[in-house]
Coordinates of C-alpha atoms in Angstrom, one line a residue:
Chain A
M10 CA 1.5 9.9 10.5
N11 CA -1.9 11.1 9.3
A12 CA -1.6 9.0 6.2
L13 CA -4.9 7.2 6.9
T14 CA -7.1 10.2 7.5
G15 CA -6.4 12.0 4.2
A16 CA -6.5 15.8 3.9
Y17 CA -10.3 16.2 4.5
V18 CA -11.3 19.4 6.3
P19 CA -14.7 19.0 8.0
G20 CA -17.3 21.6 7.1
D21 CA -20.8 22.1 5.8
S22 CA -20.4 24.4 2.8
F23 CA -22.3 23.6 -0.5
L24 CA -19.0 22.1 -1.7
H25 CA -18.9 19.7 1.3
R26 CA -22.6 18.7 0.6
M27 CA -22.3 18.3 -3.2
P28 CA -22.4 14.6 -4.3
T29 CA -18.9 13.3 -4.9
G30 CA -19.6 12.1 -8.5
A31 CA -20.9 15.6 -9.4
K32 CA -17.8 17.2 -7.8
L33 CA -15.5 15.0 -9.9
A34 CA -17.5 15.8 -13.1
V35 CA -17.3 19.6 -12.4
L36 CA -13.6 19.3 -11.7
A37 CA -13.0 17.5 -15.1
V38 CA -15.0 20.2 -16.9
C39 CA -13.1 23.0 -15.1
C40 CA -9.7 21.6 -15.8
T41 CA -10.6 21.3 -19.5
G42 CA -11.9 24.8 -19.4
L43 CA -8.6 26.1 -18.0
I44 CA -6.7 24.8 -21.0
L45 CA -9.1 26.6 -23.3
L46 CA -8.9 30.0 -21.6
P47 CA -7.4 32.4 -24.2
S48 CA -6.1 35.4 -22.3
V49 CA -4.4 36.5 -19.1
W50 CA -7.6 38.4 -18.1
A51 CA -9.7 35.3 -18.4
M52 CA -7.2 33.5 -16.3
A53 CA -7.3 36.2 -13.7
G54 CA -11.1 35.8 -13.6
A55 CA -10.7 32.1 -13.1
A56 CA -8.2 32.7 -10.3
V57 CA -10.8 35.0 -8.6
V58 CA -13.4 32.2 -8.9
V59 CA -11.0 29.6 -7.4
V60 CA -10.2 31.9 -4.4
L61 CA -13.9 32.6 -3.9
L62 CA -14.6 28.8 -3.9
Y63 CA -11.9 28.3 -1.3
A64 CA -13.4 31.1 0.8
V65 CA -16.9 29.6 0.6
A66 CA -15.5 26.1 1.5
R67 CA -13.8 27.6 4.6
V68 CA -11.0 25.1 4.6
G69 CA -8.4 27.6 5.9
A70 CA -5.4 29.1 4.3
A71 CA -2.9 26.5 5.7
A72 CA -4.8 23.6 4.0
A73 CA -5.0 25.6 0.7
W74 CA -1.3 26.3 0.8
A75 CA -0.5 22.7 1.5
Q76 CA -2.4 21.7 -1.7
V77 CA -0.5 24.1 -3.9
R78 CA 3.0 24.1 -2.4
P79 CA 4.3 20.9 -4.0
V80 CA 4.1 22.3 -7.5
L81 CA 5.6 25.7 -6.7
W82 CA 9.3 24.9 -7.5
F83 CA 8.3 23.4 -10.8
V84 CA 6.0 26.4 -11.6
A85 CA 8.8 28.8 -10.8
A86 CA 11.3 27.0 -13.1
L87 CA 8.7 26.8 -15.8
F88 CA 7.9 30.5 -15.5
V89 CA 11.5 31.4 -16.2
I90 CA 11.8 29.1 -19.2
Q91 CA 8.5 30.4 -20.7
L92 CA 9.6 34.0 -20.0
V93 CA 12.7 33.5 -22.0
L94 CA 11.1 31.4 -24.8
A95 CA 7.7 32.8 -25.2
G96 CA 7.4 36.1 -23.4
P97 CA 5.6 37.3 -20.2
S98 CA 1.9 36.7 -21.1
A99 CA 2.5 33.1 -22.2
A100 CA 4.6 32.5 -19.0
V101 CA 1.7 33.8 -16.8
L102 CA -0.9 31.9 -18.7
V103 CA 0.9 28.5 -18.6
T104 CA 2.0 28.7 -15.0
S105 CA -1.3 30.0 -13.6
R106 CA -3.2 27.3 -15.5
I107 CA -1.2 24.7 -13.6
V108 CA -1.6 26.3 -10.2
L109 CA -5.3 26.7 -10.7
A110 CA -5.8 23.1 -11.9
V111 CA -3.9 21.8 -8.8
A112 CA -5.8 24.2 -6.5
L113 CA -9.2 23.0 -7.9
A114 CA -8.3 19.3 -7.6
G115 CA -7.0 20.0 -4.1
L116 CA -10.3 21.7 -3.2
V117 CA -12.2 18.5 -4.2
T118 CA -9.8 16.5 -2.0
L119 CA -10.2 18.9 1.0
T120 CA -14.0 18.9 0.9
T121 CA -14.6 15.2 0.3
R122 CA -14.3 12.5 2.9
T123 CA -12.0 9.6 1.9
S124 CA -14.8 7.2 2.7
A125 CA -17.1 9.1 0.2
M126 CA -14.4 8.9 -2.4
M127 CA -13.9 5.2 -1.8
A128 CA -17.7 4.6 -2.1
T129 CA -17.7 6.5 -5.5
L130 CA -14.7 4.6 -6.6
E131 CA -16.3 1.3 -5.8
R132 CA -19.5 2.3 -7.7
A133 CA -17.4 3.3 -10.7
L134 CA -15.7 -0.1 -10.5
R135 CA -19.0 -2.0 -10.9
P136 CA -18.7 -2.3 -14.7
A137 CA -15.4 -4.2 -14.2
R138 CA -17.6 -7.2 -13.6
R139 CA -18.1 -7.4 -17.4
V140 CA -14.3 -8.0 -18.0
G141 CA -14.3 -10.7 -15.4
L142 CA -13.1 -8.7 -12.3
D143 CA -15.2 -9.3 -9.3
P144 CA -16.1 -5.8 -7.8
F145 CA -16.2 -7.3 -4.3
R146 CA -12.6 -8.5 -4.7
L147 CA -11.5 -5.1 -5.9
S148 CA -13.0 -3.3 -2.9
L149 CA -11.5 -6.0 -0.6
L150 CA -8.2 -5.3 -2.3
L151 CA -8.5 -1.5 -1.6
S152 CA -9.3 -2.1 2.1
L153 CA -6.6 -4.8 2.5
T154 CA -4.1 -2.3 1.1
I155 CA -5.0 0.4 3.6
R156 CA -4.8 -2.2 6.4
S157 CA -1.4 -3.4 5.1
I158 CA 0.3 0.0 5.2
P159 CA 0.8 0.2 9.0
V160 CA 1.8 -3.5 9.0
I161 CA 4.5 -2.9 6.3
A162 CA 5.6 0.3 8.0
A163 CA 6.1 -1.5 11.3
L164 CA 8.0 -4.2 9.4
A165 CA 10.3 -1.6 7.8
T166 CA 11.0 -0.1 11.3
R167 CA 11.9 -3.6 12.6
V168 CA 14.2 -4.3 9.7
R169 CA 15.9 -0.9 10.1
E170 CA 16.5 -1.6 13.8
A171 CA 18.0 -5.0 13.0
Q172 CA 20.2 -3.3 10.4
R173 CA 21.5 -0.8 13.0
A174 CA 22.2 -3.7 15.3
R175 CA 24.3 -5.4 12.6
G176 CA 26.0 -2.1 11.8
V177 CA 24.9 -2.1 8.1
E178 CA 22.5 0.8 8.3
W179 CA 23.8 2.5 5.1
S180 CA 23.2 -0.5 2.9
M181 CA 19.9 -0.1 1.0
R182 CA 20.1 -3.7 -0.1
A183 CA 20.5 -5.0 3.5
F184 CA 17.3 -3.0 4.2
A185 CA 15.2 -3.9 1.2
V186 CA 15.8 -7.7 0.8
P187 CA 14.6 -8.6 4.3
L188 CA 11.7 -6.0 4.0
V189 CA 10.5 -7.5 0.7
V190 CA 10.9 -11.1 1.9
G191 CA 9.0 -10.2 5.1
A192 CA 6.3 -8.5 3.1
L193 CA 5.9 -11.5 0.8
R194 CA 5.7 -13.9 3.8
H195 CA 3.0 -11.7 5.3
A196 CA 1.1 -11.6 1.9
D197 CA 1.2 -15.3 1.4
A198 CA 0.0 -15.9 5.0
L199 CA -2.8 -13.4 4.3
G200 CA -3.7 -15.2 1.1
E201 CA -4.0 -18.5 2.9
A202 CA -6.2 -16.8 5.5
L203 CA -8.4 -15.4 2.7
S204 CA -8.7 -18.9 1.1
A205 CA -9.5 -20.5 4.5
R206 CA -12.4 -18.0 4.9
G207 CA -13.9 -19.1 1.6
L208 CA -12.8 -16.3 -0.8
D209 CA -11.7 -19.1 -3.2
D210 CA -15.1 -20.2 -4.7
Chain B
M6 CA -10.1 -15.0 -13.4
K7 CA -7.4 -17.5 -12.5
W8 CA -4.7 -15.0 -12.0
F9 CA -6.7 -13.1 -9.4
S10 CA -6.9 -15.8 -6.7
P11 CA -7.0 -14.9 -3.0
A12 CA -3.2 -15.3 -2.9
D13 CA -2.9 -12.7 -5.6
V14 CA -5.3 -10.3 -3.9
A15 CA -3.1 -10.5 -0.8
R16 CA 0.1 -10.1 -2.7
V17 CA -1.2 -7.1 -4.7
A18 CA -2.5 -5.4 -1.6
V19 CA 0.7 -5.9 0.3
F20 CA 2.9 -4.7 -2.6
A21 CA 0.7 -1.6 -3.0
A22 CA 1.3 -0.9 0.7
L23 CA 5.0 -1.6 0.2
I24 CA 5.3 1.0 -2.5
A25 CA 3.5 3.5 -0.3
V26 CA 5.9 2.7 2.6
L27 CA 9.0 3.1 0.4
G28 CA 7.8 6.6 -0.2
L29 CA 8.3 7.3 3.5
V30 CA 12.0 6.2 3.3
P31 CA 13.8 9.6 3.3
G32 CA 15.2 10.0 -0.2
V33 CA 18.4 11.7 -1.3
S34 CA 17.8 15.2 -2.7
L35 CA 19.7 16.2 -5.8
F36 CA 20.4 19.9 -6.5
G37 CA 19.3 21.2 -3.2
G38 CA 16.0 19.4 -3.1
L39 CA 14.8 20.5 -6.5
V40 CA 14.5 16.9 -7.7
P41 CA 13.4 14.6 -5.0
V42 CA 14.8 11.1 -5.5
T43 CA 12.8 8.7 -3.5
A44 CA 12.6 4.9 -3.2
Q45 CA 9.1 4.9 -4.5
T46 CA 9.9 4.1 -8.2
L47 CA 12.1 1.4 -6.7
G48 CA 8.9 -0.1 -5.4
V49 CA 7.3 0.1 -8.8
M50 CA 10.2 -1.8 -10.4
L51 CA 10.2 -4.4 -7.6
A52 CA 6.4 -4.8 -8.1
G53 CA 7.0 -5.8 -11.7
L54 CA 10.0 -8.0 -11.0
I55 CA 8.4 -9.9 -8.2
L56 CA 4.7 -10.0 -8.9
G57 CA 4.9 -10.1 -12.7
S58 CA 3.1 -8.0 -15.3
R59 CA -0.6 -8.1 -14.5
R60 CA -0.3 -8.3 -10.7
G61 CA 2.5 -5.7 -10.6
A62 CA 0.4 -3.2 -12.7
L63 CA -2.6 -3.9 -10.5
A64 CA -0.6 -3.1 -7.3
V65 CA 0.4 0.2 -8.9
L66 CA -3.3 0.8 -9.9
V67 CA -4.5 0.2 -6.4
L68 CA -1.9 2.6 -5.0
L69 CA -2.9 5.3 -7.6
A70 CA -6.6 4.8 -6.8
L71 CA -6.0 5.3 -3.1
V72 CA -3.9 8.4 -3.9
A73 CA -6.7 9.7 -6.1
V74 CA -9.3 9.4 -3.3
G75 CA -7.1 11.6 -1.1
L76 CA -4.7 9.4 0.9
P77 CA -1.2 11.1 1.0
L78 CA 0.7 7.9 0.0
L79 CA 3.1 9.4 -2.5
A80 CA 6.6 10.4 -1.4
G81 CA 6.6 13.6 0.7
G82 CA 3.0 12.9 1.8
R83 CA 1.5 14.0 -1.5
G84 CA -1.9 12.7 -2.5
G85 CA -5.3 13.8 -3.6
L86 CA -6.6 14.6 -7.1
G87 CA -4.1 17.4 -7.4
V88 CA -1.2 15.1 -8.3
F89 CA -3.1 14.0 -11.5
T90 CA -3.5 17.6 -12.7
Q91 CA 0.2 18.4 -12.3
P92 CA 2.8 18.4 -15.1
S93 CA 4.4 15.3 -13.6
A94 CA 1.2 13.4 -13.7
G95 CA 2.4 11.5 -16.9
F96 CA 5.2 9.9 -14.9
L97 CA 2.8 8.8 -12.3
I98 CA 0.4 7.3 -14.8
G99 CA 3.5 5.8 -16.5
W100 CA 4.1 3.6 -13.4
L101 CA 1.2 1.4 -14.6
P102 CA 2.5 0.3 -18.0
G103 CA 6.0 0.6 -16.5
A104 CA 5.3 -2.0 -13.9
F105 CA 3.6 -4.1 -16.5
V106 CA 6.5 -4.1 -19.0
T107 CA 9.0 -4.7 -16.2
G108 CA 7.0 -7.7 -15.1
W109 CA 6.5 -8.9 -18.7
I110 CA 10.2 -9.0 -19.4
A111 CA 11.0 -10.6 -16.0
E112 CA 8.4 -13.3 -16.4
R113 CA 10.0 -14.4 -19.7
G114 CA 13.1 -15.4 -17.7
G115 CA 11.4 -18.6 -16.5
R116 CA 12.2 -20.1 -13.1
S117 CA 15.5 -18.4 -12.5
P118 CA 15.6 -15.0 -14.3
S119 CA 19.2 -13.8 -14.7
M120 CA 20.5 -10.6 -13.2
V121 CA 21.0 -9.1 -16.7
R122 CA 17.3 -9.8 -17.6
L123 CA 16.1 -8.2 -14.3
L124 CA 18.2 -5.2 -15.0
V125 CA 17.0 -4.9 -18.6
A126 CA 13.4 -5.2 -17.3
C127 CA 14.0 -2.3 -14.9
L128 CA 15.7 -0.1 -17.6
V129 CA 13.0 -0.7 -20.2
G130 CA 9.9 -0.8 -18.0
G131 CA 10.9 1.2 -15.0
M132 CA 12.7 4.0 -16.9
G133 CA 11.9 3.8 -20.7
V134 CA 8.2 3.3 -20.5
I135 CA 7.7 5.7 -17.6
Y136 CA 9.6 8.4 -19.5
L137 CA 7.7 7.7 -22.6
C138 CA 4.5 8.5 -20.7
G139 CA 5.8 11.3 -18.7
I140 CA 7.7 13.5 -21.2
P141 CA 4.8 14.2 -23.6
V142 CA 2.4 15.1 -20.7
Y143 CA 5.2 17.3 -19.2
A144 CA 5.5 19.0 -22.6
I145 CA 1.8 19.6 -23.0
F146 CA 1.3 21.0 -19.5
G147 CA 4.4 23.1 -19.6
D148 CA 3.9 24.2 -23.2
L149 CA 7.4 23.0 -24.0
T150 CA 8.8 21.2 -27.0
L151 CA 9.3 17.4 -26.5
G152 CA 13.1 18.0 -26.5
G153 CA 12.8 20.7 -23.9
A154 CA 10.7 18.5 -21.6
A155 CA 13.1 15.6 -22.1
L156 CA 16.0 17.9 -21.1
F157 CA 14.0 18.8 -18.0
T158 CA 13.7 15.2 -17.0
L159 CA 17.4 14.5 -17.6
T160 CA 17.8 15.3 -13.9
F161 CA 16.0 12.1 -13.0
V162 CA 18.3 9.8 -15.0
P163 CA 21.2 9.3 -12.5
G164 CA 18.8 8.5 -9.7
D165 CA 16.7 6.2 -11.8
L166 CA 19.7 4.4 -13.1
A167 CA 20.9 3.8 -9.6
K168 CA 17.4 2.5 -8.7
A169 CA 17.2 0.2 -11.6
V170 CA 20.5 -1.5 -10.6
L171 CA 19.4 -1.6 -7.0
A172 CA 16.0 -3.0 -7.8
S173 CA 17.3 -5.9 -9.9
W174 CA 20.0 -6.6 -7.3
I175 CA 17.3 -6.6 -4.5
A176 CA 15.0 -8.7 -6.6
R177 CA 17.7 -11.3 -7.2
G178 CA 18.4 -11.4 -3.5
V179 CA 14.8 -11.8 -2.6
Q180 CA 14.2 -14.5 -5.3
R181 CA 17.2 -16.5 -3.9
A182 CA 15.9 -16.3 -0.4
Y183 CA 12.2 -16.9 -1.3
P184 CA 11.6 -18.8 -4.6
G185 CA 7.9 -17.9 -4.5
A186 CA 9.1 -14.4 -5.3
I187 CA 9.7 -15.4 -9.0
P188 CA 6.6 -14.6 -11.0
T189 CA 6.6 -17.8 -13.0
V190 CA 7.2 -20.0 -9.9
H191 CA 4.3 -18.3 -8.1
K192 CA 2.0 -18.7 -11.1
R193 CA 2.1 -22.5 -11.1
P194 CA -1.2 -23.9 -9.7
R195 CA -0.7 -25.5 -6.4
S196 CA -1.8 -29.1 -5.7
G197 CA -5.5 -29.3 -4.8
E198 CA -6.4 -26.4 -7.1
E199 CA -7.9 -27.5 -10.4
G200 CA -6.2 -25.9 -13.4

């Protein structure tokens, strides 16, 4: 499972070197812009720009395809519906808008390290202090979650094996109840450990 | 921030991880894989039922934040900013108020919430609220009418109904086995902590 490395593809294009905050701002502007594009020709121009950006970033075709693939079944279904309801140009406009927005967002994900994203997120969370949320606790929360994923995944594997041994492997409830109770036990022990280390002040 | 004690930090983190892990449980595919039914929304409902409104919503928020920074924690290994620019993004965002409302209803059941209350909490929060957020976004992205978008999401209803029943049944089992899993019981300040 590569769940903890993210989809980042190393490189040193200008997209890789651009500050994360700036990339996110540009992405927001572009996605808004896509909604405002009036014609199929403008959309084709935007598509060329997106393809060029992918080429400049040198992330490889496989990584690009992996970003867009999850929406394809939806886009295909939507294309048919729009074709029937609103005609071919509307169908092309609506579906390509979705594919391009997903591709652009995917490009930001592919060219930004998860650690850089986390740092930006933590900076963005700083104003949360004003509503009483301690930013340190929030960033601790994020790292604790990442750390807990392999722990809970291992717990799920153990419970599944126990289920198989009992011969109830098809019961979702026989799987989920021990899993959730085990997760809560782990959480409450973790909470005690955090208190013991002085997080409680 | 009394509701955000170290015990809460730990519970929220572990539940966010639990929702992520439930995404790895292979789901049943309806209609030849067109509509993936995964255990992940089951996790969202459970977060509300067991952590309560604010902590449940916070667990979902943490998961979505980690997805946004690029970790592939959604079912099928999806992640990254792309999931928030898709037509289904509204459903994902809807998990937040969904978990909150589920928790809000469950919390009002006091120290032993009934099975019926848990089920209603899942139906209202885990389905109603999520659909309410998801369908308009679907309609805007897909340039469909609200009715058309609602028709499109009808495919999720059987799976979600099954998950609502399952979630309340699981939560009831967990709360019997571990009384600290009831939101109002967990909220009580322990001895030694000033109120």
